[in-house]
Tab-separated table of C-alpha atoms in Angstrom:
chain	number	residue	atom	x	y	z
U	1	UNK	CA	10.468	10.413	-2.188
U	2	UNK	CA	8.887	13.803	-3.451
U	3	UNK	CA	6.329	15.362	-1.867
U	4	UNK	CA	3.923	15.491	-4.889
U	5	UNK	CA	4.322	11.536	-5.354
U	6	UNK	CA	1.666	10.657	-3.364
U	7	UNK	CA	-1.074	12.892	-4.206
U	8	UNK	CA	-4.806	11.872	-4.308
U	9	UNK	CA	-6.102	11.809	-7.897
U	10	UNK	CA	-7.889	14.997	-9.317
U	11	UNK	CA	-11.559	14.806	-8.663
U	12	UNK	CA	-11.992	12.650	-5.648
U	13	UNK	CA	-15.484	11.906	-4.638
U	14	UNK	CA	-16.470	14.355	-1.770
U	15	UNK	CA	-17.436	11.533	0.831
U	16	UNK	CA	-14.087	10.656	0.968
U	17	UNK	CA	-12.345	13.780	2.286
U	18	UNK	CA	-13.073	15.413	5.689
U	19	UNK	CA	-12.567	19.213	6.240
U	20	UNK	CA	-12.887	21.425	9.285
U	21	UNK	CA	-11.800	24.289	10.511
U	22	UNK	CA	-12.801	23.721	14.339
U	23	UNK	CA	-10.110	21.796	16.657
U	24	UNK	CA	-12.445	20.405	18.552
U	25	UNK	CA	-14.132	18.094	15.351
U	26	UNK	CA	-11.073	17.964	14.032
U	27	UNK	CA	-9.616	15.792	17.180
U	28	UNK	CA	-12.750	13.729	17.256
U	29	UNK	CA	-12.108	12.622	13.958
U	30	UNK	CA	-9.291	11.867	13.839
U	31	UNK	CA	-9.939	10.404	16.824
U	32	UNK	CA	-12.678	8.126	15.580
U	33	UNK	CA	-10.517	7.118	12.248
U	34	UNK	CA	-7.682	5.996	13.410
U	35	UNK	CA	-9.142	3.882	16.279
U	36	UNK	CA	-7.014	6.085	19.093
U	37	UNK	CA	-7.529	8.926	21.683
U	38	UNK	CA	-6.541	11.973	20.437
U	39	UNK	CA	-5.862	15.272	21.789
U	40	UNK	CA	-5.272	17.954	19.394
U	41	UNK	CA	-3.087	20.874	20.615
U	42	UNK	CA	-2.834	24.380	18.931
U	43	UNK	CA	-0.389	26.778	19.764
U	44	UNK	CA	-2.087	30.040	20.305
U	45	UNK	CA	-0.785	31.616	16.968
U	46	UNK	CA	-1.979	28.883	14.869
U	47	UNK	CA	-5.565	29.358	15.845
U	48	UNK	CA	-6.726	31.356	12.919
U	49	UNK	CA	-4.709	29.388	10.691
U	50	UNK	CA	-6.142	25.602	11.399
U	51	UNK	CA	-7.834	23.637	8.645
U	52	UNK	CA	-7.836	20.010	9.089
U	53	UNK	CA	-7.891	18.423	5.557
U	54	UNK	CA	-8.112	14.559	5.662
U	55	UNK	CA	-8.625	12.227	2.327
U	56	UNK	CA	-8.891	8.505	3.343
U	57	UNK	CA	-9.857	6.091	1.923
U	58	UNK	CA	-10.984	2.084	4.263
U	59	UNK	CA	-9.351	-1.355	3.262
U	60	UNK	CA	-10.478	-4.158	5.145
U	61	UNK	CA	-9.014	-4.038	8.546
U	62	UNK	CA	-6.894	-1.012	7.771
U	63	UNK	CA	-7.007	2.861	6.162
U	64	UNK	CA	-4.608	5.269	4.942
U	65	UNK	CA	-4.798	8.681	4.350
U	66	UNK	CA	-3.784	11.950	3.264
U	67	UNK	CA	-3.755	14.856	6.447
U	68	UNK	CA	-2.669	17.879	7.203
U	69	UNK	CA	-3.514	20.479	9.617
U	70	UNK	CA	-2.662	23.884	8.000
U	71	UNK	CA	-1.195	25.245	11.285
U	72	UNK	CA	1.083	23.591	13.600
U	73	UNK	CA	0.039	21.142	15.901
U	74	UNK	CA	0.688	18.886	18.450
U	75	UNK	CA	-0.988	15.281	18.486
U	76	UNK	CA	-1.363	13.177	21.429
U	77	UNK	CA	-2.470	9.471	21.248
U	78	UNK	CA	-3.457	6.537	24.581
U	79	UNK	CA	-2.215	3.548	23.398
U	80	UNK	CA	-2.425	2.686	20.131
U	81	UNK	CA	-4.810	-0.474	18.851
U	82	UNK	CA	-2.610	-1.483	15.414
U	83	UNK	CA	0.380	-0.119	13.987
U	84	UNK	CA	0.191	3.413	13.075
U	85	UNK	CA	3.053	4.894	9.851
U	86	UNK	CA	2.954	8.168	9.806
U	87	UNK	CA	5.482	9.136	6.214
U	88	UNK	CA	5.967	12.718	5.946
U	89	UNK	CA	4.950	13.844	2.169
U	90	UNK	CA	5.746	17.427	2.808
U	91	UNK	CA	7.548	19.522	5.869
U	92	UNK	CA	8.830	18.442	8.810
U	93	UNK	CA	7.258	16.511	11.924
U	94	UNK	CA	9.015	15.062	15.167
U	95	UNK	CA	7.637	12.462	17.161
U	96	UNK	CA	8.371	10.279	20.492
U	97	UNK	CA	6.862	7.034	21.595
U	98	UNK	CA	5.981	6.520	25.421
U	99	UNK	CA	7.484	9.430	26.673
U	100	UNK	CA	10.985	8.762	24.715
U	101	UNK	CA	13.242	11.101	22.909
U	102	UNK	CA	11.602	12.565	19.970
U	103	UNK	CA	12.893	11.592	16.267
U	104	UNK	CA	12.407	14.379	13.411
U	105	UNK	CA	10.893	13.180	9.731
U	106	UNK	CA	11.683	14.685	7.066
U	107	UNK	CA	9.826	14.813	3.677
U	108	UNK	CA	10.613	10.978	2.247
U	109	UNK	CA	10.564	9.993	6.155
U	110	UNK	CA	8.243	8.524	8.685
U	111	UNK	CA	7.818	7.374	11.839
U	112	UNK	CA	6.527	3.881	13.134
U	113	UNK	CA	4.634	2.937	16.471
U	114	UNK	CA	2.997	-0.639	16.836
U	115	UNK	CA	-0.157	-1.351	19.172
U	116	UNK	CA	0.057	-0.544	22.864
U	117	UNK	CA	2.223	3.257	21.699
U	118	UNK	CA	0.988	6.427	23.623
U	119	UNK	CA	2.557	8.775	21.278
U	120	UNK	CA	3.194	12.532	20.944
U	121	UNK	CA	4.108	13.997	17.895
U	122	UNK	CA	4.535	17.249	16.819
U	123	UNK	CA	3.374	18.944	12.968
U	124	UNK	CA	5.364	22.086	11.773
U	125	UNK	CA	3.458	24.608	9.562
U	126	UNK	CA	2.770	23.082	6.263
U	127	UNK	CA	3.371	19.788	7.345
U	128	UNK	CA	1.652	16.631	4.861
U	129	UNK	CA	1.346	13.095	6.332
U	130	UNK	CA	0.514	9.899	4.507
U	131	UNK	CA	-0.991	8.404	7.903
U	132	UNK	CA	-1.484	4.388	7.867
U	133	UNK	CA	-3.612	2.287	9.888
U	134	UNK	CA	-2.709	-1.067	10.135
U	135	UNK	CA	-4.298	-3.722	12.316
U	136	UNK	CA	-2.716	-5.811	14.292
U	137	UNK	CA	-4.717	-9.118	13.243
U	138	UNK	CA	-3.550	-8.184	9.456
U	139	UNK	CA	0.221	-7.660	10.018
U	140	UNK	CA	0.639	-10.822	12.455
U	141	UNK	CA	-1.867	-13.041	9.888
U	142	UNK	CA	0.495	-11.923	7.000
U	143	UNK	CA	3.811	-11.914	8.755
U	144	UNK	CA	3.177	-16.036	10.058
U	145	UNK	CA	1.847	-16.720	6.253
U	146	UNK	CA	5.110	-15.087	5.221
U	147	UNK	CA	7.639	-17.132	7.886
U	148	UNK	CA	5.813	-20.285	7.486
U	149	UNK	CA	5.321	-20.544	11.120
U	150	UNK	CA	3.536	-18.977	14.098
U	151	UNK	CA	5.568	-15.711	15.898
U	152	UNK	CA	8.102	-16.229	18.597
U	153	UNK	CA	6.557	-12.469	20.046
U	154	UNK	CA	6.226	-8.927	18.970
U	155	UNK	CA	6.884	-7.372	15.828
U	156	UNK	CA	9.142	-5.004	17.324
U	157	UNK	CA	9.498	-2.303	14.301
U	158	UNK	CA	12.187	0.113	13.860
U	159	UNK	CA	10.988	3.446	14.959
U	160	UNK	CA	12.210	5.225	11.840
U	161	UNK	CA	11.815	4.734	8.301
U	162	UNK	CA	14.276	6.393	5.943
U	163	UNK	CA	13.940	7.837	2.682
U	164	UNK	CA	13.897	5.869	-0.153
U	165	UNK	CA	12.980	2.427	1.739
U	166	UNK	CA	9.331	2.169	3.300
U	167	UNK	CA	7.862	5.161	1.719
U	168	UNK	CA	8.875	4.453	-1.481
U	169	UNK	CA	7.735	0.535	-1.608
U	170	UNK	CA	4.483	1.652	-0.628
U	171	UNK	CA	3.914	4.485	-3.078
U	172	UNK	CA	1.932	1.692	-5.300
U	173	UNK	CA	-0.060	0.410	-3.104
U	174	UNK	CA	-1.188	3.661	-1.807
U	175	UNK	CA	-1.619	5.308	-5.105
U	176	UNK	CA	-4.036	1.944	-5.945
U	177	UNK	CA	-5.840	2.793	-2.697
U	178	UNK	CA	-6.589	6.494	-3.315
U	179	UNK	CA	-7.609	5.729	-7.068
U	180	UNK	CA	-10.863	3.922	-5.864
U	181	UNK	CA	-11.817	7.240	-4.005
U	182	UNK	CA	-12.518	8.504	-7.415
U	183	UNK	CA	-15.058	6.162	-8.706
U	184	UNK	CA	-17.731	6.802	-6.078
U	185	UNK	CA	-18.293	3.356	-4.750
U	186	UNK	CA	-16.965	1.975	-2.243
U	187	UNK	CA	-14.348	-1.128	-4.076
U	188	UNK	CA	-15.463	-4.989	-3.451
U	189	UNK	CA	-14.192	-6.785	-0.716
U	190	UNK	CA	-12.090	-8.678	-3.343
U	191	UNK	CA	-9.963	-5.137	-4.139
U	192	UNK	CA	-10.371	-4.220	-0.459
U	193	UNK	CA	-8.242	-7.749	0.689
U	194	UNK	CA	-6.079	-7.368	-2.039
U	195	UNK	CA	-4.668	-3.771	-1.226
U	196	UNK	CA	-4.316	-4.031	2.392
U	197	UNK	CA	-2.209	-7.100	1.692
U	198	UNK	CA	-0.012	-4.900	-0.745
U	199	UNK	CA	0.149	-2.122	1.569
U	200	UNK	CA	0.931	-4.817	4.374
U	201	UNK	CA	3.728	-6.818	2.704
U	202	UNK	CA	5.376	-3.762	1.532
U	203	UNK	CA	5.497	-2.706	5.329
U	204	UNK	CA	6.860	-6.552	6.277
U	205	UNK	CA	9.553	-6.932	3.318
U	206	UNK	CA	10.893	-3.307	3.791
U	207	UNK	CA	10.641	-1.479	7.149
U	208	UNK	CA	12.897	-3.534	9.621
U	209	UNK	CA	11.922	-5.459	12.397
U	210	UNK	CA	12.606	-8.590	14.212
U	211	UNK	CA	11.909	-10.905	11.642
U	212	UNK	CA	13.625	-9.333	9.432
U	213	UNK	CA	16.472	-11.370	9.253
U	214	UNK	CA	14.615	-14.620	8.857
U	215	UNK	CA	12.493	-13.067	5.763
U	216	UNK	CA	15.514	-12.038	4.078
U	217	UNK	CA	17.486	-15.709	4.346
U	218	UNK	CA	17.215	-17.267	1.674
U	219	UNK	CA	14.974	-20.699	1.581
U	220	UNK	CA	15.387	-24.439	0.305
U	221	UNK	CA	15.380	-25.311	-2.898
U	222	UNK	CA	11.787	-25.337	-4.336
U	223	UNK	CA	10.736	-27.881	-6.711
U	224	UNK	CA	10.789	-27.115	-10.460
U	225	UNK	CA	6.821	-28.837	-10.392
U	226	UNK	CA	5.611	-26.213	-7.877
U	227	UNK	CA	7.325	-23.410	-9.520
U	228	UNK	CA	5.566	-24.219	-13.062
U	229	UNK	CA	2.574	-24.464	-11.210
U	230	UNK	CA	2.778	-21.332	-9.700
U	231	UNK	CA	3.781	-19.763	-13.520
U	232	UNK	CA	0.579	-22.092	-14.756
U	233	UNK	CA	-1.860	-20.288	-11.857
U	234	UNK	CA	-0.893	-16.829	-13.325
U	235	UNK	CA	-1.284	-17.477	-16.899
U	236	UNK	CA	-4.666	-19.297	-16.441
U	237	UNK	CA	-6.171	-16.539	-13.609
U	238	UNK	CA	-3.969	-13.151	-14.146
U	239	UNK	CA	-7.471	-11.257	-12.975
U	240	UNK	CA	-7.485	-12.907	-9.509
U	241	UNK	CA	-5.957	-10.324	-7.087
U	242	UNK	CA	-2.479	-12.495	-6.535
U	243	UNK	CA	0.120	-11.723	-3.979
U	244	UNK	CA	3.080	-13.348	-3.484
U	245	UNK	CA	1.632	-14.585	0.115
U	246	UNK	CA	-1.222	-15.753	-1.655
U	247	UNK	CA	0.534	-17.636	-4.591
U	248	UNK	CA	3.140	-19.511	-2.179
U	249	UNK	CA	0.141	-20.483	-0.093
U	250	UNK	CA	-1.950	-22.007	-3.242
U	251	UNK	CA	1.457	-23.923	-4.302
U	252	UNK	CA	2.309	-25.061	-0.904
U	253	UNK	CA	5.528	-23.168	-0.797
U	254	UNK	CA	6.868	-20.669	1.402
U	255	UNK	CA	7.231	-16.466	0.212
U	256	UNK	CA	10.730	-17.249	-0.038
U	257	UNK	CA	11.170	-20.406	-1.794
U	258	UNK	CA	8.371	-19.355	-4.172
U	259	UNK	CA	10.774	-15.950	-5.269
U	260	UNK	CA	13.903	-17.714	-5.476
U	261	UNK	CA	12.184	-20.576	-7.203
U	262	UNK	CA	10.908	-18.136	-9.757
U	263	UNK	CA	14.523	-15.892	-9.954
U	264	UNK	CA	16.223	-19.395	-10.856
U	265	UNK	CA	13.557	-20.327	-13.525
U	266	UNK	CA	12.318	-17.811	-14.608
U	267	UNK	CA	14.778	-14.786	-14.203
U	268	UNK	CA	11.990	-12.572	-12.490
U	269	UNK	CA	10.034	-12.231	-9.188
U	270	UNK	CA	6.608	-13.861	-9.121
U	271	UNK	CA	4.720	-10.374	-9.448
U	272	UNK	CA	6.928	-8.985	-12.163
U	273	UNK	CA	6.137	-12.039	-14.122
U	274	UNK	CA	2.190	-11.642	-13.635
U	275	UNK	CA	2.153	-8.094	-14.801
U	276	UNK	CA	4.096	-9.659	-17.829
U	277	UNK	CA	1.289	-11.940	-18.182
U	278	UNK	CA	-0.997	-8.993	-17.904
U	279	UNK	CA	0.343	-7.007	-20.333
U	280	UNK	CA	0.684	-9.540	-23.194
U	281	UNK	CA	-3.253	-10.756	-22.176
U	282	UNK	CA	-4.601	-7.399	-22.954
U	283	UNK	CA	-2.406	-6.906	-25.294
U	284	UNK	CA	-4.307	-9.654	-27.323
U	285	UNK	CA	-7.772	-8.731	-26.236
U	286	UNK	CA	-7.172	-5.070	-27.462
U	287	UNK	CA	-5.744	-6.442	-31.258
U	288	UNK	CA	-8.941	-8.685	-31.349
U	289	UNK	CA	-11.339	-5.803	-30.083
U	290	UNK	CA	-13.165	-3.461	-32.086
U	291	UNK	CA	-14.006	0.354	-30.749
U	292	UNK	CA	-17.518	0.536	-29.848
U	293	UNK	CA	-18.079	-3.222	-28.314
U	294	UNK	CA	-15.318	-2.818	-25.132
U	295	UNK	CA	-12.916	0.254	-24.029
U	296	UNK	CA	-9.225	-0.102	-22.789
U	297	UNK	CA	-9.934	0.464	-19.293
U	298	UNK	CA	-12.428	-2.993	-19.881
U	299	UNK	CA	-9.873	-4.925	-21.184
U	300	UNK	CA	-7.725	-3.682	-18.890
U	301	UNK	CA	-9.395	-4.674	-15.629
U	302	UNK	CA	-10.420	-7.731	-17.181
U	303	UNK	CA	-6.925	-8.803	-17.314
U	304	UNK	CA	-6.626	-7.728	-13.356
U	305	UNK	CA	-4.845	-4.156	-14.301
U	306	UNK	CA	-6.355	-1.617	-11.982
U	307	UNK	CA	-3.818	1.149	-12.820
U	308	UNK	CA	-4.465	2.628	-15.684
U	309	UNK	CA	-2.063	4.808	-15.838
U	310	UNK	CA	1.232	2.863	-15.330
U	311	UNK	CA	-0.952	0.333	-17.512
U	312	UNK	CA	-0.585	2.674	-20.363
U	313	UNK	CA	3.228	3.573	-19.710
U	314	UNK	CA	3.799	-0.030	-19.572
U	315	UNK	CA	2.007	-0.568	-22.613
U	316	UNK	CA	3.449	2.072	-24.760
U	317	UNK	CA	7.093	1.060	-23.711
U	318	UNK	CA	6.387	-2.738	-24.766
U	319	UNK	CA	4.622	-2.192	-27.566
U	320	UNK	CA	5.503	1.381	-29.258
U	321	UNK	CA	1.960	2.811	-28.756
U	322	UNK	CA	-1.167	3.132	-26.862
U	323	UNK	CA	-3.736	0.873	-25.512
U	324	UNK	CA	-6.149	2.807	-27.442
U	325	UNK	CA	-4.163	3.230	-30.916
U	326	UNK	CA	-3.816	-0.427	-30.715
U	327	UNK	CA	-7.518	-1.427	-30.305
U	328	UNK	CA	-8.572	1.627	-33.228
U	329	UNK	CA	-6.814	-0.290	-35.267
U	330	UNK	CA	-9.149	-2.548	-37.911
U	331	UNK	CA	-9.021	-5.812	-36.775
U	332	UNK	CA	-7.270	-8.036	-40.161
């Protein structure tokens, strides 16, 4: 993953990023974000050259953010209340877990402690950190919706996540999180739910663990009914916030029989077919509309699309032009 990949949008509402240049503030906050102890360690030569810079943005039970230090620094946690991801955007960082050996991450690379971690990690100069916050409550709700059964016991994450895996099936649902910082307003509880279950599943279906295994067997046969109803619930409702978690749930299926049921009838996992609904739904509301009356960003959250920008992309690669050259066009 690149370092620039993640990068808060241009413009981000002011309330939304924290900046100090005093350890001392800069340890309570972080402190008082991320739900942990902290103490904040300087080497004597980086001194002149701290400036904490933190953009975060709150989803329900959990936060991510953008931080960085400007000096090195050393970061020591009690025990941790949720999971904490810390995926290095740019430079290097080591950390250890209750007293262990320390692992290095690399930009593309992170490291993982769940609840209960007293941690100590360790920020080169120039080091960037996409730092997640995930509560315990929300990973153990999703991770029993996705098995179809309560949990045998602890997660149990790997302590490392590699390049290319974790950090890279969360880049959407991060980029979705940090593009409500730059409207202002804090997003309904509606948006709220439905990122931190994006950012969560991401973390469940990728980063491996104990149940690991058991989410990647495959499941029994789903009925062709439940699978058409699933299809039907997307085409009638594409604005509704839909996960796959979600969509299994309404159908009565489980996460996996739901994407095999839709790879054997329909060629396609569940969400791919949604933003396919998506598309071609806004599609037809911007050949109908006339400029003035609506704009494309309208139409497009109308239709559930909350990216505009890989709406566009998407758009323009279906359809051989923009969102807006399609709706300037007179309506026949």
């Amino acid at each position: 993953m690149g370092a620039t990949e993640l990068e808060p949008p241009s413009g981000i509402h002011p309330d939304a990023t924290f900046q100090t240049t005093d350890p001392e503030e800069a340890e309570a906050a972080v402190a008082s974000r991320y739900q942990v102890s902290t103490r904040l360690v300087l080497p004597s030569q980086a001194q002149p050259e701290f400036h904490l810079n933190l953009t975060e943005a709150k989803f329900a039970s959990s936060m991510v953010g953008v931080l960085s230090f400007g000096s090195a620094a050393r970061v020591v946690t009690d025990a941790t209340s949720g999971f904490h991801i810390n995926l290095t955007l740019q430079g290097r960082a080591t950390g250890a877990a209750n007293g262990g050996v320390a692992q290095a991450a690399v930009a593309g690379e992170g490291l993982v402690y769940e609840p209960g971690t007293v941690t100590n990690a360790y920020w080169f100069r120039g080091c960037r950190v996409l730092t997640l916050f995930l509560s315990q409550w929300a990973i153990e709700h999703q991770l029993e919706s996705l098995l179809g059964h309560s949990l045998r016991g602890p997660l149990r994450p790997a302590a490392k996540a590699e390049a290319n895996g974790l950090a890279r099936a969360l880049v959407p649902a991060v980029q979705l999180a940090l593009m409500h910082l730059d409207r202002g307003t804090a997003p309904t509880v509606l948006v709220q739910r439905h990122v931190e279950a994006l950012v969560v599943n991401s973390f469940l279906l990728t980063h491996r663990h104990r149940y690991s295994e058991e989410l990647d067997r495959p499941g029994p046969t789903s009925p062709k009914s439940a699978i058409e109803r699933a299809a039907h619930l997307l085409e009638e409702r594409p604005e509704h916030p839909w996960t796959t978690v979600a969509l299994a749930s309404e159908v009565h299926l489980s996460v996996r029989a739901l994407q095999d049921g839709f790879k054997r009838h329909y060629d396609t996992p569940p969400m791919t077919y949604l933003r396919g609904v998506r598309l071609r739904g806004a599609h037809a509301a911007l050949v109908a509309a006339s400029p003035g009356e609506t704009t494309v960003q309208e139409v497009a959250l109308r239709h559930g699309i909350l990216h505009p920008g890989r709406f566009s992309i998407a758009y323009r690669k279906e359809y051989g032009e923009t969102p807006s050259a399609t709706m300037s066009r007179p309506v026949s």
